[in-house]
XYZ file of C-alpha atoms in Angstrom:
332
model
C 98.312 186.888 87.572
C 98.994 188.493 84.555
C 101.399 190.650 82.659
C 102.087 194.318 81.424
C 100.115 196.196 79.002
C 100.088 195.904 75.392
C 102.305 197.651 73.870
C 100.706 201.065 71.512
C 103.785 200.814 69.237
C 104.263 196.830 68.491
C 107.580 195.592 67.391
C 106.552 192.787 67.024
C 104.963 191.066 64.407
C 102.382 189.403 66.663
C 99.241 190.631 66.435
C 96.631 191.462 69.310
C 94.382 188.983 68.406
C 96.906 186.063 67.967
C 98.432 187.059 71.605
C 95.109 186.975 73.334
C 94.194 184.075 71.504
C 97.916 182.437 72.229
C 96.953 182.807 76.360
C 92.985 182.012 75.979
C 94.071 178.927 74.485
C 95.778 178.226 77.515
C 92.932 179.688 80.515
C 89.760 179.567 81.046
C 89.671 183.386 80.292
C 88.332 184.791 77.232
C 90.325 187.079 74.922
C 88.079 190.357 76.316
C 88.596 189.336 79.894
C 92.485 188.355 79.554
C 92.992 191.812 77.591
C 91.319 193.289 80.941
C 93.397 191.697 83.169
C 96.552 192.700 80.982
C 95.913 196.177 80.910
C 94.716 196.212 85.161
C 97.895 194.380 86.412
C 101.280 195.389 85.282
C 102.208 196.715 88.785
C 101.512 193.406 90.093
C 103.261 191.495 87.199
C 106.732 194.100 87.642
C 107.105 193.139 91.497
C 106.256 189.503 91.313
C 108.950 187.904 88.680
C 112.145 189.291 88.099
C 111.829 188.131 84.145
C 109.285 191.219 84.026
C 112.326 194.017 84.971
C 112.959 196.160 82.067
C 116.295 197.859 81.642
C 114.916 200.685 79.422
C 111.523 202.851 79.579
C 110.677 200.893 76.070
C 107.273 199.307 76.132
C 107.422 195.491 75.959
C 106.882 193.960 72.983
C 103.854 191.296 72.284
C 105.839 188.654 71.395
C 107.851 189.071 75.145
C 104.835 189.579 76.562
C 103.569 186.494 75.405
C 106.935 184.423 77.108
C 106.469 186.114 79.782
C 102.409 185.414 80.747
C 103.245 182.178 80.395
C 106.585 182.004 83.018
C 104.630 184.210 85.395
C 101.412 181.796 85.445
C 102.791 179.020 85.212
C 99.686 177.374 83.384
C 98.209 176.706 85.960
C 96.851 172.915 85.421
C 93.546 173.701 87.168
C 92.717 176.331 84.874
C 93.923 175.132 81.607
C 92.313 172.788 78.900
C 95.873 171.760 78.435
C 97.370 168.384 79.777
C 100.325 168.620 82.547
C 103.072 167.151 79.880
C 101.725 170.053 77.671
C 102.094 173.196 80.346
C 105.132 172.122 81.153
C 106.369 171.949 77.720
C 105.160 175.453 76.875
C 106.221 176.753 80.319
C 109.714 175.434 78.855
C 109.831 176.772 75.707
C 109.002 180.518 76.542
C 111.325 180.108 79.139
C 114.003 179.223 76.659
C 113.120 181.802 74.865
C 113.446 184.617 77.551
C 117.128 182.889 78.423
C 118.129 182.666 74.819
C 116.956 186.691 74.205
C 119.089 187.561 77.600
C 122.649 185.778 76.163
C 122.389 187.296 72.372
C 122.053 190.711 74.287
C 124.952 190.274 76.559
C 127.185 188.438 74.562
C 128.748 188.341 71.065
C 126.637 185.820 69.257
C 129.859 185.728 66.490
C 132.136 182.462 65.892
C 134.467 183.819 68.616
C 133.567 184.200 71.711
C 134.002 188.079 73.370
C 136.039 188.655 76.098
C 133.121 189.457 78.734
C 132.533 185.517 78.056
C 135.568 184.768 78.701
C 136.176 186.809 81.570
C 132.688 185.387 83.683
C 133.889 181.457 82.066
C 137.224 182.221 84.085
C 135.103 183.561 87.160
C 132.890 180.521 87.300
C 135.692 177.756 87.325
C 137.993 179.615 89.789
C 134.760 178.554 92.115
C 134.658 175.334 90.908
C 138.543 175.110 91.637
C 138.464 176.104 94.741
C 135.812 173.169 95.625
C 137.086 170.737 98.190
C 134.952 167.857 96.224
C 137.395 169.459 92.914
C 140.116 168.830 94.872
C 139.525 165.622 95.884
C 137.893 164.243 92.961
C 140.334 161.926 90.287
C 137.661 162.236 87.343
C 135.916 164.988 86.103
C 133.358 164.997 83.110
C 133.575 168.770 81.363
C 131.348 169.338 77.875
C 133.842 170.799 75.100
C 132.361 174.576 75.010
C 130.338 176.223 71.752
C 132.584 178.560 69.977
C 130.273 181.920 71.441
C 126.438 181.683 73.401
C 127.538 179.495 76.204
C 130.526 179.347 79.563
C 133.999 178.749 77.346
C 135.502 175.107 78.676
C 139.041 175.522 76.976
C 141.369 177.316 79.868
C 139.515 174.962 82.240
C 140.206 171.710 80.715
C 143.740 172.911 80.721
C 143.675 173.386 84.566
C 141.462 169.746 85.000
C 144.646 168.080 82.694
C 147.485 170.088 84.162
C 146.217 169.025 88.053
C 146.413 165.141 86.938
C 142.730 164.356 87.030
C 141.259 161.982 84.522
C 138.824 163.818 81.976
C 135.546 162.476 80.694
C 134.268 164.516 77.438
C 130.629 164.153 75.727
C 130.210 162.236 72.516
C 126.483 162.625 70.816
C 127.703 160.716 67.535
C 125.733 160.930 64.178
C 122.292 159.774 65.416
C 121.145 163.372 66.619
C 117.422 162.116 66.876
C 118.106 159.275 69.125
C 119.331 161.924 71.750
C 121.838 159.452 73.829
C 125.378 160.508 74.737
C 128.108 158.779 76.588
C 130.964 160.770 78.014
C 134.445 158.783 76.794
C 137.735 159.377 78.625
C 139.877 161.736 76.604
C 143.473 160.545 75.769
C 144.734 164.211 77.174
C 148.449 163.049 76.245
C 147.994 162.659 73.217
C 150.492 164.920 70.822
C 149.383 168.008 69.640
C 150.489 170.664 67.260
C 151.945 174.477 68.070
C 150.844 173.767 71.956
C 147.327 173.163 70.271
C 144.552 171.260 73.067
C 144.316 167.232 72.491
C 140.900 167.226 70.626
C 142.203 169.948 67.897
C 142.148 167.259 65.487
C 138.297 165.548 66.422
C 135.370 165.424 64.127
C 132.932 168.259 65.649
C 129.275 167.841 65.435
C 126.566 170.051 63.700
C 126.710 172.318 66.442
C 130.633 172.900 65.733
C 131.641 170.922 68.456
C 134.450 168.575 68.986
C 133.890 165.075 69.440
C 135.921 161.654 70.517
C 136.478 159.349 67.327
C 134.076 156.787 67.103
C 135.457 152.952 66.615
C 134.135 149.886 67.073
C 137.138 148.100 68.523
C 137.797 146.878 72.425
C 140.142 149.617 73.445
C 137.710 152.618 72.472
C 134.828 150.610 74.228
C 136.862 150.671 77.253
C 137.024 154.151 77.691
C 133.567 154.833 76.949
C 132.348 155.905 80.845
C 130.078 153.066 83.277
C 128.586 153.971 86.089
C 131.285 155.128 89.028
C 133.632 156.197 86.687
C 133.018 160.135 87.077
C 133.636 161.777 90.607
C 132.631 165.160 89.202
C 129.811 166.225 86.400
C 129.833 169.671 85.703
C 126.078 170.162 83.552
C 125.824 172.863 81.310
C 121.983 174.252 80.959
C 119.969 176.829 79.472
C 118.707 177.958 82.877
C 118.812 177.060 86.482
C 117.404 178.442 89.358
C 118.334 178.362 93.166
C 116.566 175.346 94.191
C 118.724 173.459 91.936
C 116.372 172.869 88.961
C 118.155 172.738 85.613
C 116.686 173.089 82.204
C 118.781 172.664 78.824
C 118.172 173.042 75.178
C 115.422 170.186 75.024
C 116.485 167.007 73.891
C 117.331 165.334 77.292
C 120.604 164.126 76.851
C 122.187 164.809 80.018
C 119.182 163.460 82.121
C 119.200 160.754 80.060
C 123.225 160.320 80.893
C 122.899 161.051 84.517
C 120.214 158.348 84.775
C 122.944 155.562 83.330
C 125.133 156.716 85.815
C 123.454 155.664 88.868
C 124.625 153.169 90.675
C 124.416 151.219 93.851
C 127.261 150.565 96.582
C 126.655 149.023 100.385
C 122.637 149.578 99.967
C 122.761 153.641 99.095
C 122.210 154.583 95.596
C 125.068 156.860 94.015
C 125.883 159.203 91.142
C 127.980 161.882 90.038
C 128.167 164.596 91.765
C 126.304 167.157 89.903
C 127.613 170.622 89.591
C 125.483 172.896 87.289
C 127.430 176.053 85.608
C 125.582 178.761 84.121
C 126.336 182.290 83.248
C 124.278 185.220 85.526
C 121.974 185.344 82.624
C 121.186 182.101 82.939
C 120.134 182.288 86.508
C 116.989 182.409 88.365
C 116.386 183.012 91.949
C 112.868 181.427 93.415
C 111.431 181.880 96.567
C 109.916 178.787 97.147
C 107.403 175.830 96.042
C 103.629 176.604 94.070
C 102.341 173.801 94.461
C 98.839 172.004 92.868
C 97.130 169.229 91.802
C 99.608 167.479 89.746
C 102.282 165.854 92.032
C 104.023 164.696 88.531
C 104.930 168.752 88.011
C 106.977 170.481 90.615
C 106.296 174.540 89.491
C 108.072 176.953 91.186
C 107.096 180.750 91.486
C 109.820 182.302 88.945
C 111.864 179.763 88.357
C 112.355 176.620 86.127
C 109.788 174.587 85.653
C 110.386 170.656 85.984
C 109.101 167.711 85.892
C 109.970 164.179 88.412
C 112.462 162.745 85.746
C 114.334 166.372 85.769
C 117.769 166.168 87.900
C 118.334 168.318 90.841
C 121.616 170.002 90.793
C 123.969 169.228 93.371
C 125.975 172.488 93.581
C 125.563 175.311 91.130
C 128.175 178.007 90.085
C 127.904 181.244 87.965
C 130.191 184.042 88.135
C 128.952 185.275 91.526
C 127.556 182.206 93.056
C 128.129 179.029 94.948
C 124.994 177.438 95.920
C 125.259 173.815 98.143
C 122.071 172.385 97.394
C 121.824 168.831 98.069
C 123.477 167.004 101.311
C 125.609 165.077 99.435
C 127.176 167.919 98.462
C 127.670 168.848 101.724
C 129.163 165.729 102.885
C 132.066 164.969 100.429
């Protein structure tokens, strides 16, 4: 399938050439024939993927019609001179780049978060508040929020403290390139200054975020998290969609945690339960399974494209939405 029509008046500085070049690359198709299909399609390509909805009569530019060929086909394996691992990792970064495009233009992209943010943060954890499996749960692991771009985390670690459960917080530590995390249990009692929160006073990260101390001695080993530990993981993400696939910024760290958190108890395997939050921007609704050759890729028509080693979401919450996806949501 392909996408709308090139735009007369480019914005962008893409050029025709380089864009048909960009999806020939990627087909079977030659540049004349893709530039055919382009211009014969856009009808199709409106209806079929809500990523293709304009909220203004301005032509699309080259450079989003580029991200957005590549979402809407997928890459299909069987017609591409590119391996699986590769589709999948373009499929992933235009989609990152649709996602990223959609926050900067609802939100204030600023060092402090606008109050729309704050409003839809506050919407999405009154959901996950209400939550029997909240409720009952003694341990909850929360990320500490990005000052704007992302769901704000500081009035709802407040709430998670103030209703006595035990709070596990991320710590990525200097080695960015070895892309590991633990989650260590935050010393919430700790004394603060001018009712300021208990991590005021952490080293934060290059991306401005605060982090647990590291030390090498026995007590801060002990509250570094082991498997059972967490009742609760709420997942941030770049984008999820409604069969519970989850896609973040691209270095794998929370896949990479989840995996050290299985366990097994009695013969049944266990983990977290996993409880993806995502602004509405960040959400994509699918209708169901496209699949092909490759049983390593699991595509989906409009959605987020994953691989075997991507985690399924348990529950999901944005602003509007409480999707159950997995049974063991349903049974807690």
């Amino acid at each position: 399938r392909s996408a709308s029509t090139l735009s007369q008046r480019s914005h962008s500085m893409v050029k025709p050439s380089a864009f048909l070049h960009f999806l020939s690359v990627s087909s079977s198709l030659s540049p004349s024939s893709l530039a055919a299909s382009l211009v014969s399609t856009q009808a199709l390509a409106k209806s079929t993927h809500p990523l293709f909805s304009t909220t203004s009569s301005a032509t699309v530019t080259e450079s989003k019609l580029a991200t957005k060929m590549v979402i809407h086909n997928n890459l299909d394996p069987s017609k591409s001179k590119l391996e699986p691992v590769d589709i999948l990792r373009q499929q992933k970064q235009a989609l990152r780049k649709e996602i990223r495009s959609r926050i900067r233009a609802a939100y204030s992209t600023g060092n402090e978060p606008d109050e729309k943010l704050f409003i839809e943060s506050s919407n999405v954890f009154s959901r996950l508040f209400s939550l029997p499996q909240y409720q009952s749960a003694k341990s909850i692991g929360l990320f500490l929020s990005m000052p704007s771009g992302e769901i704000q985390t500081h009035d709802a670690i407040k709430k998670i403290v103030g209703d006595g459960k035990t709070l596990y917080v991320p710590r990525v530590g200097l080695d960015f390139e070895e892309c590991d995390m633990d989650l260590i249990r935050a010393e919430t009692d700790s004394p603060t200054e001018d009712d300021g929160m208990f991590y005021d006073k952490w080293p934060k990260n290059k991306w401005g975020i605060p982090e647990p101390p590291f030390s090498d001695d026995e007590v801060s080993k002990s509250l570094i998290a082991q498997p059972g530990d967490i009742d609760v993981l709420l997942v941030p993400g770049l984008a999820f969609d409604s069969k519970g696939h989850r896609m973040g910024q691209g270095k794998g760290y929370y896949d990479r945690f989840i995996a050290k958190m299985r366990y097994r108890e009695g013969g049944d395997e266990k983990k977290p339960l996993l409880v993806g939050i995502c602004l509405e921007e960040q959400f994509l609704e699918v209708e169901g399974y496209n699949k092909n050759d490759d049983e390593k890729l699991r595509n989906i028509e409009g959605g987020v494209p994953v691989a075997d080693h991507d985690y399924i979401m348990d529950i999901i919450l944005s602003p509007s939405k409480l999707l159950v996806v997995s049974k063991q949501a349903e049974l807690v």
